[in-house]
Short mmCIF file of N, CA and C in Angstrom, two decimals:
data_model
loop_
_atom_site.label_atom_id
_atom_site.label_comp_id
_atom_site.label_asym_id
_atom_site.label_seq_id
_atom_site.Cartn_x
_atom_site.Cartn_y
_atom_site.Cartn_z
N GLN A 83 0.84 -1.19 0.00
CA GLN A 83 0.00 0.00 0.00
C GLN A 83 0.89 1.25 0.00
N VAL A 84 0.79 2.03 -1.06
CA VAL A 84 1.58 3.25 -1.16
C VAL A 84 0.97 4.31 -0.26
N GLN A 85 1.82 5.00 0.48
CA GLN A 85 1.36 6.10 1.32
C GLN A 85 2.03 7.39 0.88
N LEU A 86 1.27 8.47 0.91
CA LEU A 86 1.75 9.79 0.51
C LEU A 86 1.57 10.73 1.69
N VAL A 87 2.61 11.51 1.98
CA VAL A 87 2.55 12.45 3.10
C VAL A 87 3.01 13.81 2.62
N GLU A 88 2.07 14.77 2.60
CA GLU A 88 2.39 16.13 2.18
C GLU A 88 2.88 16.96 3.36
N SER A 89 3.69 17.97 3.02
CA SER A 89 4.13 18.95 4.01
C SER A 89 4.52 20.23 3.29
N GLY A 90 4.74 21.28 4.07
CA GLY A 90 5.23 22.52 3.49
C GLY A 90 4.21 23.62 3.34
N GLY A 91 2.96 23.33 3.65
CA GLY A 91 1.96 24.38 3.56
C GLY A 91 2.16 25.45 4.62
N GLY A 92 1.40 26.53 4.48
CA GLY A 92 1.50 27.60 5.45
C GLY A 92 0.71 28.82 5.02
N SER A 93 0.89 29.90 5.75
CA SER A 93 0.23 31.17 5.45
C SER A 93 1.27 32.17 4.98
N VAL A 94 1.02 32.74 3.81
CA VAL A 94 1.96 33.71 3.23
C VAL A 94 1.19 34.90 2.67
N GLN A 95 1.94 35.93 2.32
CA GLN A 95 1.38 37.10 1.67
C GLN A 95 1.41 36.89 0.16
N ALA A 96 0.51 37.58 -0.52
CA ALA A 96 0.51 37.52 -1.98
C ALA A 96 1.88 37.92 -2.51
N GLY A 97 2.32 37.17 -3.53
CA GLY A 97 3.63 37.44 -4.12
C GLY A 97 4.76 36.61 -3.55
N GLU A 98 4.51 35.98 -2.42
CA GLU A 98 5.54 35.15 -1.80
C GLU A 98 5.54 33.74 -2.38
N SER A 99 6.44 32.93 -1.86
CA SER A 99 6.62 31.57 -2.39
C SER A 99 6.50 30.53 -1.29
N LEU A 100 6.15 29.32 -1.71
CA LEU A 100 6.13 28.15 -0.84
C LEU A 100 6.55 26.95 -1.66
N THR A 101 7.14 25.97 -0.99
CA THR A 101 7.44 24.70 -1.64
C THR A 101 6.77 23.58 -0.86
N LEU A 102 5.91 22.85 -1.55
CA LEU A 102 5.25 21.70 -0.95
C LEU A 102 6.04 20.43 -1.26
N SER A 103 6.00 19.50 -0.33
CA SER A 103 6.66 18.21 -0.52
C SER A 103 5.65 17.09 -0.33
N CYS A 104 5.88 16.01 -1.01
CA CYS A 104 5.03 14.82 -0.88
C CYS A 104 5.97 13.62 -0.82
N GLU A 105 6.10 13.04 0.36
CA GLU A 105 6.95 11.88 0.53
C GLU A 105 6.18 10.61 0.17
N VAL A 106 6.81 9.78 -0.62
CA VAL A 106 6.19 8.55 -1.09
C VAL A 106 6.81 7.37 -0.35
N SER A 107 5.99 6.44 0.11
CA SER A 107 6.49 5.36 0.96
C SER A 107 7.24 4.28 0.19
N VAL A 108 7.16 4.31 -1.13
CA VAL A 108 7.87 3.32 -1.93
C VAL A 108 8.74 4.03 -2.95
N HIS A 109 9.68 3.30 -3.47
CA HIS A 109 10.57 3.89 -4.47
C HIS A 109 9.80 4.21 -5.74
N PHE A 110 10.09 5.38 -6.28
CA PHE A 110 9.48 5.72 -7.55
C PHE A 110 9.80 4.63 -8.56
N ASP A 111 8.82 4.19 -9.25
CA ASP A 111 8.99 3.11 -10.21
C ASP A 111 8.64 3.62 -11.59
N ASN A 112 8.87 2.82 -12.55
CA ASN A 112 8.46 3.20 -13.90
C ASN A 112 6.96 3.09 -14.04
N GLY A 113 6.44 3.83 -14.98
CA GLY A 113 5.03 3.69 -15.31
C GLY A 113 4.07 4.26 -14.29
N TYR A 114 4.34 5.48 -13.80
CA TYR A 114 3.41 6.10 -12.87
C TYR A 114 3.24 7.56 -13.26
N CYS A 115 2.23 8.17 -12.69
CA CYS A 115 2.13 9.62 -12.74
C CYS A 115 1.69 10.13 -11.38
N MET A 116 2.14 11.31 -11.06
CA MET A 116 1.78 11.94 -9.80
C MET A 116 1.29 13.35 -10.09
N VAL A 117 0.26 13.74 -9.40
CA VAL A 117 -0.39 15.03 -9.65
C VAL A 117 -0.64 15.74 -8.33
N TRP A 118 -0.41 17.03 -8.34
CA TRP A 118 -0.84 17.89 -7.24
C TRP A 118 -2.24 18.41 -7.56
N PHE A 119 -3.14 18.20 -6.62
CA PHE A 119 -4.49 18.76 -6.72
C PHE A 119 -4.67 19.79 -5.60
N ARG A 120 -5.68 20.61 -5.74
CA ARG A 120 -6.04 21.52 -4.67
C ARG A 120 -7.56 21.64 -4.59
N GLN A 121 -8.01 21.95 -3.41
CA GLN A 121 -9.45 22.12 -3.21
C GLN A 121 -9.70 23.25 -2.24
N ALA A 122 -10.38 24.27 -2.74
CA ALA A 122 -10.78 25.40 -1.90
C ALA A 122 -12.17 25.12 -1.34
N PRO A 123 -12.52 25.75 -0.21
CA PRO A 123 -13.84 25.53 0.37
C PRO A 123 -14.96 25.81 -0.62
N GLY A 124 -15.86 24.88 -0.74
CA GLY A 124 -17.00 25.06 -1.62
C GLY A 124 -16.72 24.84 -3.09
N LYS A 125 -15.50 24.44 -3.42
CA LYS A 125 -15.14 24.23 -4.82
C LYS A 125 -14.72 22.79 -5.04
N GLU A 126 -14.74 22.39 -6.30
CA GLU A 126 -14.32 21.04 -6.65
C GLU A 126 -12.80 20.92 -6.59
N ARG A 127 -12.35 19.70 -6.39
CA ARG A 127 -10.91 19.46 -6.41
C ARG A 127 -10.41 19.62 -7.84
N GLU A 128 -9.32 20.36 -8.01
CA GLU A 128 -8.80 20.62 -9.35
C GLU A 128 -7.32 20.25 -9.42
N GLY A 129 -6.92 19.76 -10.58
CA GLY A 129 -5.53 19.44 -10.80
C GLY A 129 -4.72 20.70 -11.05
N VAL A 130 -3.52 20.72 -10.50
CA VAL A 130 -2.65 21.88 -10.59
C VAL A 130 -1.43 21.57 -11.47
N ALA A 131 -0.77 20.46 -11.18
CA ALA A 131 0.44 20.10 -11.93
C ALA A 131 0.64 18.60 -11.82
N GLY A 132 1.17 18.01 -12.89
CA GLY A 132 1.42 16.58 -12.91
C GLY A 132 2.77 16.26 -13.49
N ILE A 133 3.29 15.09 -13.12
CA ILE A 133 4.57 14.63 -13.64
C ILE A 133 4.53 13.12 -13.75
N ASP A 134 5.15 12.59 -14.80
CA ASP A 134 5.16 11.14 -14.92
C ASP A 134 6.58 10.60 -14.71
N SER A 135 6.72 9.30 -14.80
CA SER A 135 8.00 8.67 -14.48
C SER A 135 9.10 9.05 -15.47
N ASN A 136 8.71 9.58 -16.63
CA ASN A 136 9.71 10.04 -17.60
C ASN A 136 10.05 11.51 -17.43
N GLY A 137 9.40 12.14 -16.47
CA GLY A 137 9.67 13.56 -16.23
C GLY A 137 8.80 14.50 -17.03
N MET A 138 7.86 13.97 -17.78
CA MET A 138 6.93 14.84 -18.49
C MET A 138 6.09 15.60 -17.48
N THR A 139 5.95 16.90 -17.70
CA THR A 139 5.16 17.72 -16.78
C THR A 139 4.01 18.39 -17.51
N VAL A 140 2.97 18.65 -16.76
CA VAL A 140 1.80 19.34 -17.31
C VAL A 140 1.24 20.22 -16.20
N TYR A 141 0.72 21.40 -16.59
CA TYR A 141 0.25 22.38 -15.63
C TYR A 141 -1.13 22.89 -16.01
N ALA A 142 -1.88 23.24 -15.00
CA ALA A 142 -3.12 23.96 -15.24
C ALA A 142 -2.79 25.37 -15.71
N ASP A 143 -3.63 25.94 -16.54
CA ASP A 143 -3.37 27.27 -17.07
C ASP A 143 -3.23 28.30 -15.95
N SER A 144 -3.95 28.11 -14.88
CA SER A 144 -3.96 29.09 -13.79
C SER A 144 -2.63 29.18 -13.06
N VAL A 145 -1.75 28.20 -13.22
CA VAL A 145 -0.48 28.21 -12.48
C VAL A 145 0.74 28.19 -13.39
N LYS A 146 0.53 28.10 -14.69
CA LYS A 146 1.67 28.06 -15.63
C LYS A 146 2.54 29.28 -15.44
N GLY A 147 3.85 29.04 -15.38
CA GLY A 147 4.79 30.13 -15.21
C GLY A 147 5.03 30.51 -13.76
N ARG A 148 4.20 30.02 -12.86
CA ARG A 148 4.35 30.33 -11.43
C ARG A 148 4.71 29.10 -10.60
N PHE A 149 4.17 27.96 -10.96
CA PHE A 149 4.39 26.72 -10.21
C PHE A 149 5.29 25.79 -11.01
N THR A 150 6.11 25.02 -10.29
CA THR A 150 6.97 24.03 -10.91
C THR A 150 6.88 22.72 -10.13
N ILE A 151 6.55 21.66 -10.83
CA ILE A 151 6.50 20.33 -10.22
C ILE A 151 7.80 19.60 -10.54
N SER A 152 8.31 18.88 -9.55
CA SER A 152 9.55 18.12 -9.75
C SER A 152 9.55 16.93 -8.82
N LYS A 153 10.51 16.04 -9.02
CA LYS A 153 10.61 14.86 -8.17
C LYS A 153 12.07 14.53 -7.94
N ASP A 154 12.34 13.97 -6.79
CA ASP A 154 13.67 13.51 -6.45
C ASP A 154 13.56 12.01 -6.22
N ASN A 155 13.97 11.24 -7.22
CA ASN A 155 13.83 9.79 -7.12
C ASN A 155 14.62 9.21 -5.96
N ALA A 156 15.77 9.80 -5.66
CA ALA A 156 16.61 9.27 -4.57
C ALA A 156 15.94 9.45 -3.22
N LYS A 157 15.13 10.51 -3.10
CA LYS A 157 14.45 10.79 -1.84
C LYS A 157 12.99 10.35 -1.84
N ASN A 158 12.55 9.78 -2.95
CA ASN A 158 11.14 9.37 -3.08
C ASN A 158 10.20 10.52 -2.71
N THR A 159 10.51 11.69 -3.24
CA THR A 159 9.76 12.88 -2.86
C THR A 159 9.35 13.67 -4.10
N LEU A 160 8.11 14.12 -4.07
CA LEU A 160 7.54 14.99 -5.09
C LEU A 160 7.48 16.39 -4.51
N TYR A 161 7.73 17.40 -5.36
CA TYR A 161 7.72 18.78 -4.91
C TYR A 161 6.78 19.62 -5.76
N LEU A 162 6.33 20.71 -5.17
CA LEU A 162 5.62 21.74 -5.91
C LEU A 162 6.15 23.09 -5.44
N GLN A 163 6.97 23.71 -6.30
CA GLN A 163 7.48 25.04 -6.02
C GLN A 163 6.44 26.05 -6.49
N MET A 164 5.96 26.88 -5.58
CA MET A 164 4.91 27.84 -5.90
C MET A 164 5.45 29.25 -5.70
N ASN A 165 5.53 29.99 -6.78
CA ASN A 165 6.01 31.37 -6.74
C ASN A 165 4.87 32.33 -7.08
N SER A 166 5.07 33.58 -6.74
CA SER A 166 4.08 34.63 -7.04
C SER A 166 2.68 34.20 -6.63
N LEU A 167 2.56 33.74 -5.41
CA LEU A 167 1.28 33.23 -4.95
C LEU A 167 0.22 34.32 -4.91
N LYS A 168 -1.01 33.91 -5.20
CA LYS A 168 -2.15 34.81 -5.23
C LYS A 168 -3.20 34.33 -4.21
N PRO A 169 -4.05 35.22 -3.77
CA PRO A 169 -5.10 34.79 -2.83
C PRO A 169 -5.94 33.64 -3.38
N GLU A 170 -6.14 33.61 -4.68
CA GLU A 170 -6.94 32.54 -5.28
C GLU A 170 -6.22 31.18 -5.28
N ASP A 171 -4.96 31.15 -4.88
CA ASP A 171 -4.25 29.88 -4.71
C ASP A 171 -4.54 29.24 -3.36
N THR A 172 -5.26 29.95 -2.51
CA THR A 172 -5.60 29.42 -1.19
C THR A 172 -6.44 28.17 -1.33
N ALA A 173 -5.98 27.08 -0.73
CA ALA A 173 -6.67 25.79 -0.83
C ALA A 173 -5.92 24.75 -0.01
N MET A 174 -6.57 23.60 0.15
CA MET A 174 -5.87 22.42 0.65
C MET A 174 -5.23 21.75 -0.56
N TYR A 175 -3.96 21.46 -0.45
CA TYR A 175 -3.23 20.85 -1.55
C TYR A 175 -2.96 19.37 -1.23
N TYR A 176 -3.23 18.54 -2.23
CA TYR A 176 -3.06 17.10 -2.10
C TYR A 176 -2.16 16.57 -3.20
N CYS A 177 -1.36 15.55 -2.89
CA CYS A 177 -0.69 14.83 -3.95
C CYS A 177 -1.41 13.50 -4.15
N ALA A 178 -1.37 13.04 -5.38
CA ALA A 178 -2.04 11.80 -5.75
C ALA A 178 -1.13 11.03 -6.69
N ALA A 179 -1.23 9.71 -6.65
CA ALA A 179 -0.39 8.86 -7.48
C ALA A 179 -1.23 7.77 -8.13
N GLY A 180 -0.78 7.36 -9.31
CA GLY A 180 -1.48 6.29 -10.00
C GLY A 180 -0.66 5.72 -11.14
N PRO A 181 -1.04 4.56 -11.62
CA PRO A 181 -0.35 3.97 -12.77
C PRO A 181 -0.43 4.91 -13.98
N TRP A 182 0.62 4.85 -14.80
CA TRP A 182 0.67 5.78 -15.92
C TRP A 182 -0.40 5.49 -16.95
N SER A 183 -1.03 6.54 -17.38
CA SER A 183 -1.80 6.54 -18.61
C SER A 183 -1.85 7.99 -19.05
N TRP A 184 -1.93 8.20 -20.35
CA TRP A 184 -1.93 9.56 -20.87
C TRP A 184 -3.09 10.36 -20.29
N SER A 185 -4.23 9.74 -20.25
CA SER A 185 -5.41 10.46 -19.77
C SER A 185 -5.31 10.74 -18.28
N ARG A 186 -4.74 9.80 -17.51
CA ARG A 186 -4.62 10.02 -16.07
C ARG A 186 -3.62 11.15 -15.79
N CYS A 187 -2.53 11.13 -16.48
CA CYS A 187 -1.46 12.09 -16.19
C CYS A 187 -1.78 13.50 -16.68
N THR A 188 -2.59 13.61 -17.70
CA THR A 188 -2.85 14.94 -18.28
C THR A 188 -4.28 15.41 -18.07
N GLY A 189 -5.18 14.50 -17.69
CA GLY A 189 -6.58 14.87 -17.60
C GLY A 189 -6.97 15.54 -16.31
N PHE A 190 -6.13 15.38 -15.26
CA PHE A 190 -6.39 16.01 -13.97
C PHE A 190 -7.77 15.65 -13.43
N ASP A 191 -8.17 14.42 -13.66
CA ASP A 191 -9.46 13.97 -13.12
C ASP A 191 -9.21 13.27 -11.80
N PRO A 192 -9.64 13.83 -10.67
CA PRO A 192 -9.35 13.20 -9.38
C PRO A 192 -9.96 11.81 -9.24
N ASN A 193 -11.02 11.53 -9.99
CA ASN A 193 -11.66 10.22 -9.90
C ASN A 193 -10.80 9.09 -10.45
N THR A 194 -9.73 9.44 -11.16
CA THR A 194 -8.86 8.40 -11.73
C THR A 194 -7.70 8.04 -10.82
N PHE A 195 -7.63 8.67 -9.65
CA PHE A 195 -6.56 8.39 -8.69
C PHE A 195 -7.15 7.76 -7.44
N ASP A 196 -6.47 6.72 -6.93
CA ASP A 196 -6.97 6.08 -5.72
C ASP A 196 -5.97 6.14 -4.58
N THR A 197 -4.84 6.80 -4.78
CA THR A 197 -3.85 6.96 -3.72
C THR A 197 -3.63 8.44 -3.47
N TRP A 198 -3.95 8.87 -2.25
CA TRP A 198 -3.93 10.29 -1.90
C TRP A 198 -3.21 10.51 -0.58
N GLY A 199 -2.62 11.70 -0.46
CA GLY A 199 -2.12 12.12 0.83
C GLY A 199 -3.22 12.79 1.63
N GLN A 200 -2.86 13.24 2.83
CA GLN A 200 -3.85 13.83 3.72
C GLN A 200 -4.07 15.31 3.46
N GLY A 201 -3.18 15.92 2.70
CA GLY A 201 -3.33 17.32 2.34
C GLY A 201 -2.51 18.25 3.22
N THR A 202 -2.17 19.41 2.67
CA THR A 202 -1.49 20.46 3.41
C THR A 202 -2.10 21.79 3.00
N GLN A 203 -2.40 22.64 3.98
CA GLN A 203 -3.14 23.87 3.73
C GLN A 203 -2.21 24.99 3.29
N VAL A 204 -2.62 25.68 2.25
CA VAL A 204 -1.92 26.88 1.78
C VAL A 204 -2.91 28.04 1.85
N THR A 205 -2.52 29.09 2.54
CA THR A 205 -3.36 30.28 2.67
C THR A 205 -2.55 31.49 2.22
N VAL A 206 -3.09 32.21 1.25
CA VAL A 206 -2.42 33.40 0.71
C VAL A 206 -3.31 34.61 0.97
N SER A 207 -2.76 35.55 1.67
CA SER A 207 -3.52 36.76 1.99
C SER A 207 -3.04 37.93 1.14
N SER A 208 -3.96 38.83 0.87
CA SER A 208 -3.62 39.97 0.00
C SER A 208 -3.04 41.12 0.79
#
């Protein structure tokens, strides 16, 4: 059973940066994709950034140019570097993992993932 543990959330001012981490309980293997999702109160969970085992990355339009997803295979850790944060980035952020498929890795559909972390809160004030 793969376990995911997020950390790094916090409260910041608009324009500041945060880096989220997601520790994975097993070694990164071939044929997977991992996605950062976020969910604000009263809103649906939305995909923010994804990365697959080959290093292919994909981003939601709302974060392109501001957020960077990366992974450290040696540390079994996924990261989300968030720059130029905006109040609308305020949400609970979750990492999710699943077997690779083009649609899973790029579709940002939370229903296609069955392995989730507990989430880490990001609050951006203006």
